[in-house]
Amino acid sequence: MEKKGILERLAQGPVVGDGSMCFILERRGYVRPMLWTPEAVLEHPEAVLQLHREYVRAGADVIQTASYSANEERLSYLNSDNVEVAHLTSNINEAACSLARKAAEDNNCLICAGLSPSPEYRENADEVAARNQFRKQAQIFVEQNVDLLLAEFFGQIRELEICAEELKKHNKPVAVSMRLGLHGDTNGVSVEECAIRMAKTGADIIGTNCCFDINTSLKIMEKIKTALDEEGLSPYLMCQPLGFHCPDAESCPMGYTELPEYPFGLEPRSMTRMEVHKFARAAFDLGVRYIGGCCGFEPHHIRAIAQELNKERGKSPPVEKIAPAFGKGASKSAVGGERASREYWYNLTTATGRPYSPALSKPFVRSDEKRFL
């Protein structure tokens, strides 16, 4: 059976992305915290492949390569004070593509190759160096014949434009995504201007990922949609927010990384799958068609997106028979009966379960700015 491309799928209905790689692999002991670099694709390929397959089983339509930070500048910069870079970036990127492909074959999924920002641009505004890094990494992905190229986690619109220019040179669909808060990008360029400029790069899909939670991200996506409509621009929209609640970080330039709980104390902020159901519905109703997650989004969260949009997608996730949405079909036991319904879970206000913890934390800014890359 011929595999439909990303644009054909988006034209027919919503597409479900996958979730967190770095955060989940760090929790499982395969990625170094704070650096979030991707050597695991070579050192622990079985762990990366297992997580990819969990997202496929949960219902993801697209599997993203575990290639965050996998360009020469980022690996060298992030490792400079810790350990020597042990692997060639080409080896890392090729291995990341291979593992994503193995998992994608399980359910006719697409492979999305992700590119990250350049330290040289952030620190020195060096457009030439940044462009060179993007060009080299994109070339590897094209040679690996991925289905979609994604520039993600960009904090400055100008750098994203440079990356998009390089990606558009290849005959592949292109998506671009920024870590936008209500303040706009890290230089203060408004959300609306960033949206228009993202669309004018010629990218097929534009949107946001990381740093902010579902509620803040929906506010940002609404601003993006309004700005695009006013300009008569109509790329597909994507949204891949955090899997943590952080309303207290909504106005922080770097979002959740400015919380005192980052990165090891965020579990109490984790979303329930019911909250993800509501997010998926709200995002779809807003016009977002590529819906997935970033840091903190686990396979059961992705399953919630896939199950919420079963009707619109025309299919259920592979795990549906074992784990139907809302426990439907469960026996009349303590976890069945009235609880096996959408109404029960949608109307439930969950408790935090932590009696001595504050409802919100006061954000603070760390001195280690490497995490901001």
CSV table of N, CA, C and O in Angstrom, one decimal, residues 72-114:
chain,number,residue,atom,x,y,z
A,72,GLU,N,26.8,19.9,14.8
A,72,GLU,CA,28.1,20.0,15.3
A,72,GLU,C,28.3,21.1,16.4
A,72,GLU,O,28.9,20.9,17.4
A,73,GLU,N,27.7,22.3,16.1
A,73,GLU,CA,27.9,23.4,17.0
A,73,GLU,C,27.2,23.1,18.3
A,73,GLU,O,27.8,23.3,19.4
A,74,ARG,N,26.0,22.6,18.3
A,74,ARG,CA,25.3,22.4,19.5
A,74,ARG,C,25.9,21.3,20.4
A,74,ARG,O,26.1,21.4,21.6
A,75,LEU,N,26.4,20.2,19.7
A,75,LEU,CA,27.0,19.1,20.5
A,75,LEU,C,28.3,19.6,21.1
A,75,LEU,O,28.6,19.3,22.3
A,76,SER,N,29.1,20.3,20.4
A,76,SER,CA,30.4,20.8,20.9
A,76,SER,C,30.1,21.8,22.0
A,76,SER,O,30.8,21.8,23.1
A,77,TYR,N,29.2,22.7,21.8
A,77,TYR,CA,28.9,23.8,22.8
A,77,TYR,C,28.4,23.2,24.1
A,77,TYR,O,28.8,23.5,25.2
A,78,LEU,N,27.4,22.3,24.0
A,78,LEU,CA,26.7,21.7,25.1
A,78,LEU,C,27.6,20.8,25.9
A,78,LEU,O,27.5,20.6,27.1
A,79,ASN,N,28.6,20.1,25.2
A,79,ASN,CA,29.5,19.2,25.9
A,79,ASN,C,30.8,19.8,26.3
A,79,ASN,O,31.6,19.1,27.0
A,80,SER,N,31.0,21.0,26.0
A,80,SER,CA,32.3,21.6,26.2
A,80,SER,C,32.8,21.6,27.7
A,80,SER,O,34.0,21.4,27.9
A,81,ASP,N,31.9,21.7,28.6
A,81,ASP,CA,32.3,21.7,30.0
A,81,ASP,C,32.1,20.3,30.7
A,81,ASP,O,32.3,20.2,31.9
A,82,ASN,N,31.8,19.3,29.9
A,82,ASN,CA,31.4,18.0,30.5
A,82,ASN,C,32.3,16.9,29.9
A,82,ASN,O,33.2,16.4,30.5
A,83,VAL,N,31.9,16.4,28.8
A,83,VAL,CA,32.6,15.3,28.2
A,83,VAL,C,32.9,15.6,26.7
A,83,VAL,O,32.2,16.4,26.1
A,84,GLU,N,33.9,15.0,26.2
A,84,GLU,CA,34.2,15.2,24.8
A,84,GLU,C,33.1,14.5,23.9
A,84,GLU,O,32.6,13.5,24.3
A,85,VAL,N,32.8,15.2,22.8
A,85,VAL,CA,31.9,14.6,21.9
A,85,VAL,C,32.4,13.3,21.4
A,85,VAL,O,33.5,13.3,20.8
A,86,ALA,N,31.7,12.2,21.6
A,86,ALA,CA,32.3,10.9,21.3
A,86,ALA,C,31.9,10.4,19.9
A,86,ALA,O,32.5,9.5,19.4
A,87,HIS,N,30.9,11.0,19.3
A,87,HIS,CA,30.3,10.5,18.0
A,87,HIS,C,30.3,11.6,17.0
A,87,HIS,O,30.0,12.8,17.3
A,88,LEU,N,30.4,11.3,15.8
A,88,LEU,CA,30.2,12.2,14.7
A,88,LEU,C,28.7,12.5,14.6
A,88,LEU,O,27.9,11.7,14.7
A,89,THR,N,28.5,13.8,14.3
A,89,THR,CA,27.0,14.2,14.2
A,89,THR,C,26.4,13.4,13.0
A,89,THR,O,25.2,13.1,13.1
A,90,SER,N,27.1,13.2,12.0
A,90,SER,CA,26.5,12.4,10.8
A,90,SER,C,26.1,11.0,11.3
A,90,SER,O,25.0,10.6,10.9
A,91,ASN,N,26.9,10.4,12.1
A,91,ASN,CA,26.5,9.1,12.6
A,91,ASN,C,25.3,9.1,13.5
A,91,ASN,O,24.4,8.3,13.4
A,92,ILE,N,25.2,10.2,14.3
A,92,ILE,CA,24.0,10.3,15.2
A,92,ILE,C,22.8,10.5,14.4
A,92,ILE,O,21.7,9.9,14.6
A,93,ASN,N,22.8,11.4,13.4
A,93,ASN,CA,21.7,11.7,12.6
A,93,ASN,C,21.2,10.5,11.7
A,93,ASN,O,20.0,10.3,11.6
A,94,GLU,N,22.2,9.8,11.2
A,94,GLU,CA,21.8,8.7,10.4
A,94,GLU,C,21.2,7.6,11.3
A,94,GLU,O,20.2,7.0,10.9
A,95,ALA,N,21.7,7.4,12.5
A,95,ALA,CA,21.2,6.4,13.4
A,95,ALA,C,19.8,6.8,13.8
A,95,ALA,O,18.9,6.0,13.9
A,96,ALA,N,19.6,8.1,14.1
A,96,ALA,CA,18.3,8.6,14.5
A,96,ALA,C,17.2,8.3,13.4
A,96,ALA,O,16.1,7.9,13.7
A,97,CYS,N,17.6,8.5,12.2
A,97,CYS,CA,16.7,8.2,11.0
A,97,CYS,C,16.4,6.7,10.9
A,97,CYS,O,15.2,6.4,10.7
A,98,SER,N,17.4,5.9,11.1
A,98,SER,CA,17.2,4.5,11.0
A,98,SER,C,16.3,4.0,12.1
A,98,SER,O,15.4,3.1,11.8
A,99,LEU,N,16.4,4.4,13.3
A,99,LEU,CA,15.5,4.0,14.4
A,99,LEU,C,14.1,4.5,14.2
A,99,LEU,O,13.1,3.7,14.4
A,100,ALA,N,13.9,5.7,13.8
A,100,ALA,CA,12.6,6.2,13.5
A,100,ALA,C,11.9,5.4,12.4
A,100,ALA,O,10.7,5.1,12.5
A,101,ARG,N,12.7,5.0,11.4
A,101,ARG,CA,12.1,4.3,10.3
A,101,ARG,C,11.7,2.9,10.7
A,101,ARG,O,10.6,2.4,10.3
A,102,LYS,N,12.5,2.2,11.6
A,102,LYS,CA,12.1,0.9,12.1
A,102,LYS,C,10.7,1.0,12.8
A,102,LYS,O,9.9,0.1,12.6
A,103,ALA,N,10.6,2.0,13.6
A,103,ALA,CA,9.3,2.1,14.4
A,103,ALA,C,8.2,2.5,13.4
A,103,ALA,O,7.1,2.0,13.6
A,104,ALA,N,8.4,3.4,12.5
A,104,ALA,CA,7.4,3.9,11.6
A,104,ALA,C,6.8,2.8,10.7
A,104,ALA,O,5.6,2.9,10.4
A,105,GLU,N,7.6,1.8,10.4
A,105,GLU,CA,7.1,0.7,9.6
A,105,GLU,C,6.0,-0.1,10.3
A,105,GLU,O,5.2,-0.8,9.6
A,106,ASP,N,5.9,0.0,11.6
A,106,ASP,CA,4.9,-0.8,12.3
A,106,ASP,C,3.5,-0.4,12.0
A,106,ASP,O,2.6,-1.2,12.2
A,107,ASN,N,3.3,0.9,11.7
A,107,ASN,CA,1.9,1.3,11.4
A,107,ASN,C,1.8,2.4,10.3
A,107,ASN,O,0.9,3.3,10.4
A,108,ASN,N,2.7,2.2,9.3
A,108,ASN,CA,2.6,3.1,8.1
A,108,ASN,C,2.8,4.6,8.5
A,108,ASN,O,2.1,5.5,8.0
A,109,CYS,N,3.6,4.8,9.5
A,109,CYS,CA,3.8,6.2,10.0
A,109,CYS,C,4.8,6.9,9.1
A,109,CYS,O,5.6,6.3,8.4
A,110,LEU,N,4.8,8.3,9.2
A,110,LEU,CA,5.8,9.1,8.5
A,110,LEU,C,7.0,9.4,9.4
A,110,LEU,O,6.9,9.3,10.6
A,111,ILE,N,8.1,9.7,8.8
A,111,ILE,CA,9.3,10.1,9.5
A,111,ILE,C,9.6,11.6,9.4
A,111,ILE,O,9.7,12.1,8.3
A,112,CYS,N,9.7,12.2,10.5
A,112,CYS,CA,10.0,13.7,10.6
A,112,CYS,C,11.3,13.9,11.2
A,112,CYS,O,11.6,13.4,12.3
A,113,ALA,N,12.2,14.6,10.5
A,113,ALA,CA,13.6,14.9,10.9
A,113,ALA,C,13.6,16.3,11.5
A,113,ALA,O,13.3,17.2,10.8
A,114,GLY,N,14.1,16.4,12.7
A,114,GLY,CA,14.1,17.7,13.4
A,114,GLY,C,15.4,18.3,13.5
A,114,GLY,O,16.4,17.7,13.7
